[in-house]
Amino acid sequence: MTKVFISYRRQDSGTAARQIAADFGVRYGEGDVFMDTDSIRVGSDWTQEIEKALRAASVVLAIIGPKWIHTHDEYGRRRIDNDADWVRNEIVHGLANNKQVIPLLVQGAPQLEEDALPDALKPLCKIQNYEISQKYWPRDVKFFFEELERAKVLPRSLGSQMAHPPKRDISVPLSDEESSNSIDPGSGWTIRKSMRPVETGTQLMNELTKAYVFQTFEDCIHFMNTAARHISFIDHHPRWENVWVNLIVSLTSLDIGGELTYKDIRLAKYLDELFIAYKKKSEA
């Protein structure tokens, strides 16, 4: 997998950088993206870890916010003019060592102008940048990753390699009010937004989620096998994760873009009824 190094200034684009790192982790896996606050353990030599990550990276994402070029030190000097500035040196290292350096404009940052940059960073202006709008973040991030995949800067994501059911669902998505009114407040089901792999990459979706806890691992697997027969019959498949005696179930209708429908509500109620019956039987 391609190693990606995220270069950013905390006071300029820290929030956006963390979002990019999280989105990358969902799409490709967290082990292949480096961000200092997440990747360096307490007690480690910060300088050595940064240098090691830069050497290992194939791609350097230069996250540029509206204050990136003007951020200054306590004496009023621009940080990018300082030869000892880490953000400057991360990008210079990428440019000098044949890394794929990609300027990523966030939070309304303006286009870079060559005359405003020190000589060491002027090559940034010759590289096609990409802009991500906070308002349209999920869409822009999705397009950004897909563009890098088409250019073979990044490999195809896990989602694009997964098998998906044929698209034949014509269910109508529920409104927020309909979704809330269809769920018993005491049932344990909650509605959340999450990024899920799809055939074209990742997509922001509405999911109905609940955690079930069993007495043994065998009970949990038996429950899943029993539910699978009904799920296959209705052809509406959940995303579930089994960790020991815990089963986390997430429901959504992929065919219509990851929205909730009455199919999800009905499957949630079936799973609850099965769990109650199964629990009574296992305790008898």
PDB file of C-alpha atoms in Angstrom:
ATOM      1  CA  MET A   1       0.000   0.000   0.000  1.00  0.00           C
ATOM      2  CA  THR A   2       1.162   3.550  -0.767  1.00  0.00           C
ATOM      3  CA  LYS A   3       2.434   5.373   2.329  1.00  0.00           C
ATOM      4  CA  VAL A   4       1.016   8.866   2.752  1.00  0.00           C
ATOM      5  CA  PHE A   5       2.538  11.626   4.892  1.00  0.00           C
ATOM      6  CA  ILE A   6       0.217  14.454   5.964  1.00  0.00           C
ATOM      7  CA  SER A   7       1.978  17.811   6.259  1.00  0.00           C
ATOM      8  CA  TYR A   8       0.011  20.624   7.924  1.00  0.00           C
ATOM      9  CA  ARG A   9       0.132  23.500  10.399  1.00  0.00           C
ATOM     10  CA  ARG A  10      -1.934  22.888  13.516  1.00  0.00           C
ATOM     11  CA  GLN A  11      -2.979  26.531  13.898  1.00  0.00           C
ATOM     12  CA  ASP A  12      -3.933  26.719  10.226  1.00  0.00           C
ATOM     13  CA  SER A  13      -5.548  23.431   9.203  1.00  0.00           C
ATOM     14  CA  GLY A  14      -5.338  21.006  12.137  1.00  0.00           C
ATOM     15  CA  THR A  15      -9.034  20.058  12.033  1.00  0.00           C
ATOM     16  CA  ALA A  16      -9.070  19.535   8.269  1.00  0.00           C
ATOM     17  CA  ALA A  17      -5.882  17.453   8.429  1.00  0.00           C
ATOM     18  CA  ARG A  18      -7.413  15.173  11.056  1.00  0.00           C
ATOM     19  CA  GLN A  19     -10.508  14.757   8.868  1.00  0.00           C
ATOM     20  CA  ILE A  20      -8.359  13.845   5.867  1.00  0.00           C
ATOM     21  CA  ALA A  21      -6.412  11.308   7.960  1.00  0.00           C
ATOM     22  CA  ALA A  22      -9.651   9.765   9.244  1.00  0.00           C
ATOM     23  CA  ASP A  23     -11.174   9.566   5.759  1.00  0.00           C
ATOM     24  CA  PHE A  24      -7.990   7.982   4.416  1.00  0.00           C
ATOM     25  CA  GLY A  25      -8.082   5.428   7.223  1.00  0.00           C
ATOM     26  CA  VAL A  26     -11.672   4.467   6.388  1.00  0.00           C
ATOM     27  CA  ARG A  27     -10.919   4.054   2.706  1.00  0.00           C
ATOM     28  CA  TYR A  28      -7.463   2.448   2.781  1.00  0.00           C
ATOM     29  CA  GLY A  29      -6.587   1.527   6.363  1.00  0.00           C
ATOM     30  CA  GLU A  30      -5.050   3.562   9.151  1.00  0.00           C
ATOM     31  CA  GLY A  31      -1.626   1.926   8.975  1.00  0.00           C
ATOM     32  CA  ASP A  32      -0.657   3.641   5.729  1.00  0.00           C
ATOM     33  CA  VAL A  33      -1.239   7.273   6.643  1.00  0.00           C
ATOM     34  CA  PHE A  34       1.106   9.261   8.892  1.00  0.00           C
ATOM     35  CA  MET A  35      -0.048  12.238  10.931  1.00  0.00           C
ATOM     36  CA  ASP A  36       2.191  13.357  13.768  1.00  0.00           C
ATOM     37  CA  THR A  37      -0.433  13.700  16.508  1.00  0.00           C
ATOM     38  CA  ASP A  38      -1.873  10.244  15.757  1.00  0.00           C
ATOM     39  CA  SER A  39       1.186   8.275  14.670  1.00  0.00           C
ATOM     40  CA  ILE A  40       3.898   9.285  17.143  1.00  0.00           C
ATOM     41  CA  ARG A  41       3.719   7.538  20.514  1.00  0.00           C
ATOM     42  CA  VAL A  42       4.352   9.305  23.786  1.00  0.00           C
ATOM     43  CA  GLY A  43       8.051   9.170  24.672  1.00  0.00           C
ATOM     44  CA  SER A  44       9.216   8.689  21.064  1.00  0.00           C
ATOM     45  CA  ASP A  45      11.824  10.947  19.470  1.00  0.00           C
ATOM     46  CA  TRP A  46       9.616  13.318  17.485  1.00  0.00           C
ATOM     47  CA  THR A  47      12.348  14.349  15.023  1.00  0.00           C
ATOM     48  CA  GLN A  48      13.363  10.781  14.250  1.00  0.00           C
ATOM     49  CA  GLU A  49       9.763   9.654  13.777  1.00  0.00           C
ATOM     50  CA  ILE A  50       9.039  12.507  11.337  1.00  0.00           C
ATOM     51  CA  GLU A  51      12.175  11.785   9.322  1.00  0.00           C
ATOM     52  CA  LYS A  52      11.438   8.050   9.278  1.00  0.00           C
ATOM     53  CA  ALA A  53       7.874   8.629   8.074  1.00  0.00           C
ATOM     54  CA  LEU A  54       9.041  11.012   5.345  1.00  0.00           C
ATOM     55  CA  ARG A  55      11.545   8.468   4.045  1.00  0.00           C
ATOM     56  CA  ALA A  56       8.884   5.747   3.960  1.00  0.00           C
ATOM     57  CA  ALA A  57       6.202   7.874   2.297  1.00  0.00           C
ATOM     58  CA  SER A  58       5.495   7.868  -1.420  1.00  0.00           C
ATOM     59  CA  VAL A  59       2.971  10.712  -1.190  1.00  0.00           C
ATOM     60  CA  VAL A  60       3.184  13.975   0.763  1.00  0.00           C
ATOM     61  CA  LEU A  61      -0.182  15.708   1.191  1.00  0.00           C
ATOM     62  CA  ALA A  62       0.498  19.392   1.839  1.00  0.00           C
ATOM     63  CA  ILE A  63      -2.648  20.560   3.638  1.00  0.00           C
ATOM     64  CA  ILE A  64      -2.870  24.307   3.014  1.00  0.00           C
ATOM     65  CA  GLY A  65      -5.363  26.457   4.873  1.00  0.00           C
ATOM     66  CA  PRO A  66      -6.024  30.205   4.693  1.00  0.00           C
ATOM     67  CA  LYS A  67      -3.231  31.052   7.187  1.00  0.00           C
ATOM     68  CA  TRP A  68      -0.629  28.636   5.832  1.00  0.00           C
ATOM     69  CA  ILE A  69       1.415  31.200   3.943  1.00  0.00           C
ATOM     70  CA  HIS A  70       1.127  33.967   6.564  1.00  0.00           C
ATOM     71  CA  THR A  71       1.720  32.019   9.800  1.00  0.00           C
ATOM     72  CA  HIS A  72       4.581  33.732  11.613  1.00  0.00           C
ATOM     73  CA  ASP A  73       6.742  33.268  14.683  1.00  0.00           C
ATOM     74  CA  GLU A  74       6.911  35.451  17.799  1.00  0.00           C
ATOM     75  CA  TYR A  75       9.109  37.962  15.929  1.00  0.00           C
ATOM     76  CA  GLY A  76       6.648  38.397  13.057  1.00  0.00           C
ATOM     77  CA  ARG A  77       8.712  36.377  10.544  1.00  0.00           C
ATOM     78  CA  ARG A  78       6.901  34.006   8.177  1.00  0.00           C
ATOM     79  CA  ARG A  79       7.546  30.404   9.138  1.00  0.00           C
ATOM     80  CA  ILE A  80       7.836  29.232   5.534  1.00  0.00           C
ATOM     81  CA  ASP A  81      10.877  31.535   5.128  1.00  0.00           C
ATOM     82  CA  ASN A  82      12.673  29.806   8.005  1.00  0.00           C
ATOM     83  CA  ASP A  83      15.056  27.037   6.922  1.00  0.00           C
ATOM     84  CA  ALA A  84      14.387  25.268  10.230  1.00  0.00           C
ATOM     85  CA  ASP A  85      10.591  25.238   9.861  1.00  0.00           C
ATOM     86  CA  TRP A  86       9.293  21.661   9.873  1.00  0.00           C
ATOM     87  CA  VAL A  87       6.336  22.184   7.552  1.00  0.00           C
ATOM     88  CA  ARG A  88       8.588  23.854   4.989  1.00  0.00           C
ATOM     89  CA  ASN A  89      11.161  21.065   5.308  1.00  0.00           C
ATOM     90  CA  GLU A  90       8.565  18.299   4.972  1.00  0.00           C
ATOM     91  CA  ILE A  91       7.530  19.683   1.597  1.00  0.00           C
ATOM     92  CA  VAL A  92      11.103  20.426   0.507  1.00  0.00           C
ATOM     93  CA  HIS A  93      12.042  16.834   1.365  1.00  0.00           C
ATOM     94  CA  GLY A  94       9.166  15.549  -0.751  1.00  0.00           C
ATOM     95  CA  LEU A  95      10.092  17.734  -3.720  1.00  0.00           C
ATOM     96  CA  ALA A  96      13.784  16.828  -3.517  1.00  0.00           C
ATOM     97  CA  ASN A  97      13.260  13.075  -3.155  1.00  0.00           C
ATOM     98  CA  ASN A  98      10.793  12.342  -5.957  1.00  0.00           C
ATOM     99  CA  LYS A  99       7.805  12.025  -3.641  1.00  0.00           C
ATOM    100  CA  GLN A 100       4.365  12.740  -5.066  1.00  0.00           C
ATOM    101  CA  VAL A 101       3.711  16.116  -3.432  1.00  0.00           C
ATOM    102  CA  ILE A 102       0.061  17.208  -3.645  1.00  0.00           C
ATOM    103  CA  PRO A 103      -1.095  20.643  -2.454  1.00  0.00           C
ATOM    104  CA  LEU A 104      -4.549  20.288  -0.885  1.00  0.00           C
ATOM    105  CA  LEU A 105      -6.393  23.583  -0.358  1.00  0.00           C
ATOM    106  CA  VAL A 106      -8.884  23.555   2.540  1.00  0.00           C
ATOM    107  CA  GLN A 107     -11.098  25.999   4.433  1.00  0.00           C
ATOM    108  CA  GLY A 108     -11.190  28.477   1.565  1.00  0.00           C
ATOM    109  CA  ALA A 109      -7.419  28.799   1.150  1.00  0.00           C
ATOM    110  CA  PRO A 110      -6.446  30.866  -1.939  1.00  0.00           C
ATOM    111  CA  GLN A 111      -4.376  29.539  -4.818  1.00  0.00           C
ATOM    112  CA  LEU A 112      -0.639  29.686  -4.194  1.00  0.00           C
ATOM    113  CA  GLU A 113       1.282  32.413  -6.029  1.00  0.00           C
ATOM    114  CA  GLU A 114       4.891  31.829  -6.944  1.00  0.00           C
ATOM    115  CA  ASP A 115       5.998  35.346  -5.992  1.00  0.00           C
ATOM    116  CA  ALA A 116       4.706  34.799  -2.438  1.00  0.00           C
ATOM    117  CA  LEU A 117       6.771  31.661  -1.830  1.00  0.00           C
ATOM    118  CA  PRO A 118      10.447  31.205  -0.952  1.00  0.00           C
ATOM    119  CA  ASP A 119      12.537  29.676  -3.733  1.00  0.00           C
ATOM    120  CA  ALA A 120      12.532  26.236  -2.089  1.00  0.00           C
ATOM    121  CA  LEU A 121       8.726  26.066  -2.248  1.00  0.00           C
ATOM    122  CA  LYS A 122       8.111  27.706  -5.646  1.00  0.00           C
ATOM    123  CA  PRO A 123       7.766  24.270  -7.367  1.00  0.00           C
ATOM    124  CA  LEU A 124       4.475  23.870  -5.489  1.00  0.00           C
ATOM    125  CA  CYS A 125       2.900  26.343  -7.916  1.00  0.00           C
ATOM    126  CA  LYS A 126       3.673  24.026 -10.834  1.00  0.00           C
ATOM    127  CA  ILE A 127       1.814  21.099  -9.259  1.00  0.00           C
ATOM    128  CA  GLN A 128      -1.912  20.728  -9.876  1.00  0.00           C
ATOM    129  CA  ASN A 129      -3.600  21.302  -6.540  1.00  0.00           C
ATOM    130  CA  TYR A 130      -6.988  20.116  -5.330  1.00  0.00           C
ATOM    131  CA  GLU A 131      -9.540  22.086  -3.323  1.00  0.00           C
ATOM    132  CA  ILE A 132     -11.827  20.563  -0.685  1.00  0.00           C
ATOM    133  CA  SER A 133     -14.801  22.580   0.487  1.00  0.00           C
ATOM    134  CA  GLN A 134     -15.927  22.188   4.085  1.00  0.00           C
ATOM    135  CA  LYS A 135     -19.537  22.493   2.912  1.00  0.00           C
ATOM    136  CA  TYR A 136     -19.188  19.602   0.466  1.00  0.00           C
ATOM    137  CA  TRP A 137     -16.536  17.661   2.351  1.00  0.00           C
ATOM    138  CA  PRO A 138     -17.735  14.036   1.788  1.00  0.00           C
ATOM    139  CA  ARG A 139     -18.246  14.641  -1.947  1.00  0.00           C
ATOM    140  CA  ASP A 140     -14.948  16.481  -2.464  1.00  0.00           C
ATOM    141  CA  VAL A 141     -12.909  13.957  -0.469  1.00  0.00           C
ATOM    142  CA  LYS A 142     -14.489  11.081  -2.411  1.00  0.00           C
ATOM    143  CA  PHE A 143     -13.649  12.745  -5.748  1.00  0.00           C
ATOM    144  CA  PHE A 144     -10.124  13.535  -4.530  1.00  0.00           C
ATOM    145  CA  PHE A 145      -9.354   9.918  -3.663  1.00  0.00           C
ATOM    146  CA  GLU A 146     -10.938   8.674  -6.899  1.00  0.00           C
ATOM    147  CA  GLU A 147      -8.819  11.121  -8.918  1.00  0.00           C
ATOM    148  CA  LEU A 148      -5.652   9.849  -7.229  1.00  0.00           C
ATOM    149  CA  GLU A 149      -6.722   6.265  -7.928  1.00  0.00           C
ATOM    150  CA  ARG A 150      -7.337   7.044 -11.608  1.00  0.00           C
ATOM    151  CA  ALA A 151      -3.882   8.621 -11.782  1.00  0.00           C
ATOM    152  CA  LYS A 152      -2.495   5.529 -10.005  1.00  0.00           C
ATOM    153  CA  VAL A 153      -1.044   7.682  -7.246  1.00  0.00           C
ATOM    154  CA  LEU A 154      -3.077   5.529  -4.849  1.00  0.00           C
ATOM    155  CA  PRO A 155      -4.258   1.949  -5.408  1.00  0.00           C
ATOM    156  CA  ARG A 156      -7.928   1.118  -5.766  1.00  0.00           C
ATOM    157  CA  SER A 157      -9.600   1.212  -2.373  1.00  0.00           C
ATOM    158  CA  LEU A 158     -10.979  -1.771  -0.514  1.00  0.00           C
ATOM    159  CA  GLY A 159     -14.507  -0.630  -1.330  1.00  0.00           C
ATOM    160  CA  SER A 160     -13.900  -0.756  -5.083  1.00  0.00           C
ATOM    161  CA  GLN A 161     -12.748  -4.384  -4.790  1.00  0.00           C
ATOM    162  CA  MET A 162     -15.642  -5.625  -2.667  1.00  0.00           C
ATOM    163  CA  ALA A 163     -18.548  -7.580  -4.068  1.00  0.00           C
ATOM    164  CA  HIS A 164     -21.870  -5.756  -3.845  1.00  0.00           C
ATOM    165  CA  PRO A 165     -25.429  -6.967  -4.475  1.00  0.00           C
ATOM    166  CA  PRO A 166     -27.058  -5.967  -7.773  1.00  0.00           C
ATOM    167  CA  LYS A 167     -28.889  -2.641  -7.617  1.00  0.00           C
ATOM    168  CA  ARG A 168     -32.575  -3.404  -7.795  1.00  0.00           C
ATOM    169  CA  ASP A 169     -34.004  -1.773  -4.657  1.00  0.00           C
ATOM    170  CA  ILE A 170     -36.710   0.797  -5.370  1.00  0.00           C
ATOM    171  CA  SER A 171     -37.451   1.611  -1.730  1.00  0.00           C
ATOM    172  CA  VAL A 172     -38.195   5.215  -0.822  1.00  0.00           C
ATOM    173  CA  PRO A 173     -35.794   6.762   1.716  1.00  0.00           C
ATOM    174  CA  LEU A 174     -37.295   7.750   5.037  1.00  0.00           C
ATOM    175  CA  SER A 175     -37.248  11.330   6.226  1.00  0.00           C
ATOM    176  CA  ASP A 176     -35.458  12.094   9.504  1.00  0.00           C
ATOM    177  CA  GLU A 177     -38.842  12.326  11.225  1.00  0.00           C
ATOM    178  CA  GLU A 178     -40.064   9.035   9.770  1.00  0.00           C
ATOM    179  CA  SER A 179     -36.846   7.291  10.806  1.00  0.00           C
ATOM    180  CA  SER A 180     -37.048   8.595  14.377  1.00  0.00           C
ATOM    181  CA  ASN A 181     -40.747   7.752  14.734  1.00  0.00           C
ATOM    182  CA  SER A 182     -40.158   4.198  13.494  1.00  0.00           C
ATOM    183  CA  ILE A 183     -37.608   3.364  16.195  1.00  0.00           C
ATOM    184  CA  ASP A 184     -38.557   2.484  19.744  1.00  0.00           C
ATOM    185  CA  PRO A 185     -36.461   4.809  21.972  1.00  0.00           C
ATOM    186  CA  GLY A 186     -35.780   1.919  24.348  1.00  0.00           C
ATOM    187  CA  SER A 187     -34.765  -0.566  21.676  1.00  0.00           C
ATOM    188  CA  GLY A 188     -31.082   0.339  21.662  1.00  0.00           C
ATOM    189  CA  TRP A 189     -31.058   1.245  17.962  1.00  0.00           C
ATOM    190  CA  THR A 190     -29.460   4.591  17.071  1.00  0.00           C
ATOM    191  CA  ILE A 191     -29.137   6.528  13.815  1.00  0.00           C
ATOM    192  CA  ARG A 192     -25.677   7.701  12.872  1.00  0.00           C
ATOM    193  CA  LYS A 193     -23.749   8.926   9.846  1.00  0.00           C
ATOM    194  CA  SER A 194     -20.690   6.990   8.765  1.00  0.00           C
ATOM    195  CA  MET A 195     -18.382   6.377   5.821  1.00  0.00           C
ATOM    196  CA  ARG A 196     -18.784   2.953   4.217  1.00  0.00           C
ATOM    197  CA  PRO A 197     -16.954   1.250   1.353  1.00  0.00           C
ATOM    198  CA  VAL A 198     -18.933   1.146  -1.906  1.00  0.00           C
ATOM    199  CA  GLU A 199     -17.995   0.065  -5.413  1.00  0.00           C
ATOM    200  CA  THR A 200     -16.615   3.497  -6.285  1.00  0.00           C
ATOM    201  CA  GLY A 201     -14.778   4.087  -3.027  1.00  0.00           C
ATOM    202  CA  THR A 202     -16.457   5.417   0.114  1.00  0.00           C
ATOM    203  CA  GLN A 203     -19.736   7.197   0.731  1.00  0.00           C
ATOM    204  CA  LEU A 204     -21.371   9.041   3.602  1.00  0.00           C
ATOM    205  CA  MET A 205     -24.406   7.053   4.732  1.00  0.00           C
ATOM    206  CA  ASN A 206     -27.196   7.014   7.296  1.00  0.00           C
ATOM    207  CA  GLU A 207     -27.094   3.824   9.359  1.00  0.00           C
ATOM    208  CA  LEU A 208     -29.280   2.210  11.973  1.00  0.00           C
ATOM    209  CA  THR A 209     -26.893   0.676  14.516  1.00  0.00           C
ATOM    210  CA  LYS A 210     -27.165  -1.544  17.588  1.00  0.00           C
ATOM    211  CA  ALA A 211     -24.856  -3.722  19.702  1.00  0.00           C
ATOM    212  CA  TYR A 212     -25.935  -7.158  20.937  1.00  0.00           C
ATOM    213  CA  VAL A 213     -24.075  -8.976  23.725  1.00  0.00           C
ATOM    214  CA  PHE A 214     -24.167 -12.786  24.085  1.00  0.00           C
ATOM    215  CA  GLN A 215     -23.098 -15.165  26.820  1.00  0.00           C
ATOM    216  CA  THR A 216     -20.544 -17.007  24.661  1.00  0.00           C
ATOM    217  CA  PHE A 217     -18.782 -16.615  21.333  1.00  0.00           C
ATOM    218  CA  GLU A 218     -20.554 -19.737  20.074  1.00  0.00           C
ATOM    219  CA  ASP A 219     -23.949 -18.180  20.914  1.00  0.00           C
ATOM    220  CA  CYS A 220     -23.067 -15.088  18.911  1.00  0.00           C
ATOM    221  CA  ILE A 221     -22.032 -17.084  15.835  1.00  0.00           C
ATOM    222  CA  HIS A 222     -25.135 -19.277  16.099  1.00  0.00           C
ATOM    223  CA  PHE A 223     -27.329 -16.175  16.206  1.00  0.00           C
ATOM    224  CA  MET A 224     -25.649 -14.792  13.079  1.00  0.00           C
ATOM    225  CA  ASN A 225     -26.107 -18.084  11.228  1.00  0.00           C
ATOM    226  CA  THR A 226     -29.781 -18.230  12.206  1.00  0.00           C
ATOM    227  CA  ALA A 227     -30.388 -14.629  11.144  1.00  0.00           C
ATOM    228  CA  ALA A 228     -28.502 -15.183   7.884  1.00  0.00           C
ATOM    229  CA  ARG A 229     -31.207 -17.499   6.541  1.00  0.00           C
ATOM    230  CA  HIS A 230     -33.882 -14.825   6.925  1.00  0.00           C
ATOM    231  CA  ILE A 231     -31.553 -12.085   5.664  1.00  0.00           C
ATOM    232  CA  SER A 232     -30.770 -14.058   2.510  1.00  0.00           C
ATOM    233  CA  PHE A 233     -34.479 -14.664   1.944  1.00  0.00           C
ATOM    234  CA  ILE A 234     -35.385 -10.960   2.108  1.00  0.00           C
ATOM    235  CA  ASP A 235     -32.168 -10.029   0.244  1.00  0.00           C
ATOM    236  CA  HIS A 236     -31.349  -7.096   2.502  1.00  0.00           C
ATOM    237  CA  HIS A 237     -27.906  -7.537   3.999  1.00  0.00           C
ATOM    238  CA  PRO A 238     -26.513  -5.794   7.098  1.00  0.00           C
ATOM    239  CA  ARG A 239     -22.988  -4.785   7.929  1.00  0.00           C
ATOM    240  CA  TRP A 240     -22.067  -6.525  11.134  1.00  0.00           C
ATOM    241  CA  GLU A 241     -18.941  -6.880  13.185  1.00  0.00           C
ATOM    242  CA  ASN A 242     -18.314  -9.708  15.624  1.00  0.00           C
ATOM    243  CA  VAL A 243     -15.763  -9.229  18.413  1.00  0.00           C
ATOM    244  CA  TRP A 244     -15.897 -12.154  20.870  1.00  0.00           C
ATOM    245  CA  VAL A 245     -19.400 -12.090  22.435  1.00  0.00           C
ATOM    246  CA  ASN A 246     -20.282  -8.724  20.920  1.00  0.00           C
ATOM    247  CA  LEU A 247     -22.162  -8.219  17.657  1.00  0.00           C
ATOM    248  CA  ILE A 248     -22.485  -4.715  16.223  1.00  0.00           C
ATOM    249  CA  VAL A 249     -25.126  -4.477  13.489  1.00  0.00           C
ATOM    250  CA  SER A 250     -25.443  -1.556  11.054  1.00  0.00           C
ATOM    251  CA  LEU A 251     -28.327  -1.311   8.589  1.00  0.00           C
ATOM    252  CA  THR A 252     -28.763   0.908   5.546  1.00  0.00           C
ATOM    253  CA  SER A 253     -30.092   0.634   1.988  1.00  0.00           C
ATOM    254  CA  LEU A 254     -27.030   0.746  -0.251  1.00  0.00           C
ATOM    255  CA  ASP A 255     -28.979   0.653  -3.510  1.00  0.00           C
ATOM    256  CA  ILE A 256     -30.405   4.117  -2.932  1.00  0.00           C
ATOM    257  CA  GLY A 257     -27.217   5.719  -1.696  1.00  0.00           C
ATOM    258  CA  GLY A 258     -27.039   4.618   1.908  1.00  0.00           C
ATOM    259  CA  GLU A 259     -30.361   5.965   3.164  1.00  0.00           C
ATOM    260  CA  LEU A 260     -32.700   4.371   5.694  1.00  0.00           C
ATOM    261  CA  THR A 261     -35.868   2.673   4.445  1.00  0.00           C
ATOM    262  CA  TYR A 262     -38.621   0.567   5.981  1.00  0.00           C
ATOM    263  CA  LYS A 263     -36.564  -2.475   4.958  1.00  0.00           C
ATOM    264  CA  ASP A 264     -34.003  -1.443   7.584  1.00  0.00           C
ATOM    265  CA  ILE A 265     -36.718  -0.858  10.190  1.00  0.00           C
ATOM    266  CA  ARG A 266     -38.273  -4.279   9.523  1.00  0.00           C
ATOM    267  CA  LEU A 267     -34.915  -6.054   9.671  1.00  0.00           C
ATOM    268  CA  ALA A 268     -34.073  -4.281  12.945  1.00  0.00           C
ATOM    269  CA  LYS A 269     -37.337  -5.480  14.485  1.00  0.00           C
ATOM    270  CA  TYR A 270     -36.737  -9.029  13.224  1.00  0.00           C
ATOM    271  CA  LEU A 271     -33.260  -9.101  14.779  1.00  0.00           C
ATOM    272  CA  ASP A 272     -34.641  -7.843  18.093  1.00  0.00           C
ATOM    273  CA  GLU A 273     -37.364 -10.505  18.115  1.00  0.00           C
ATOM    274  CA  LEU A 274     -34.855 -13.200  17.207  1.00  0.00           C
ATOM    275  CA  PHE A 275     -32.479 -12.027  19.937  1.00  0.00           C
ATOM    276  CA  ILE A 276     -35.233 -12.148  22.586  1.00  0.00           C
ATOM    277  CA  ALA A 277     -36.301 -15.630  21.505  1.00  0.00           C
ATOM    278  CA  TYR A 278     -32.713 -16.806  21.212  1.00  0.00           C
ATOM    279  CA  LYS A 279     -31.785 -15.426  24.633  1.00  0.00           C
ATOM    280  CA  LYS A 280     -34.763 -17.156  26.291  1.00  0.00           C
ATOM    281  CA  LYS A 281     -33.813 -20.432  24.655  1.00  0.00           C
ATOM    282  CA  SER A 282     -30.141 -20.173  25.648  1.00  0.00           C
ATOM    283  CA  GLU A 283     -31.081 -19.393  29.255  1.00  0.00           C
ATOM    284  CA  ALA A 284     -33.571 -22.275  29.538  1.00  0.00           C
TER     285      ALA A 284
END
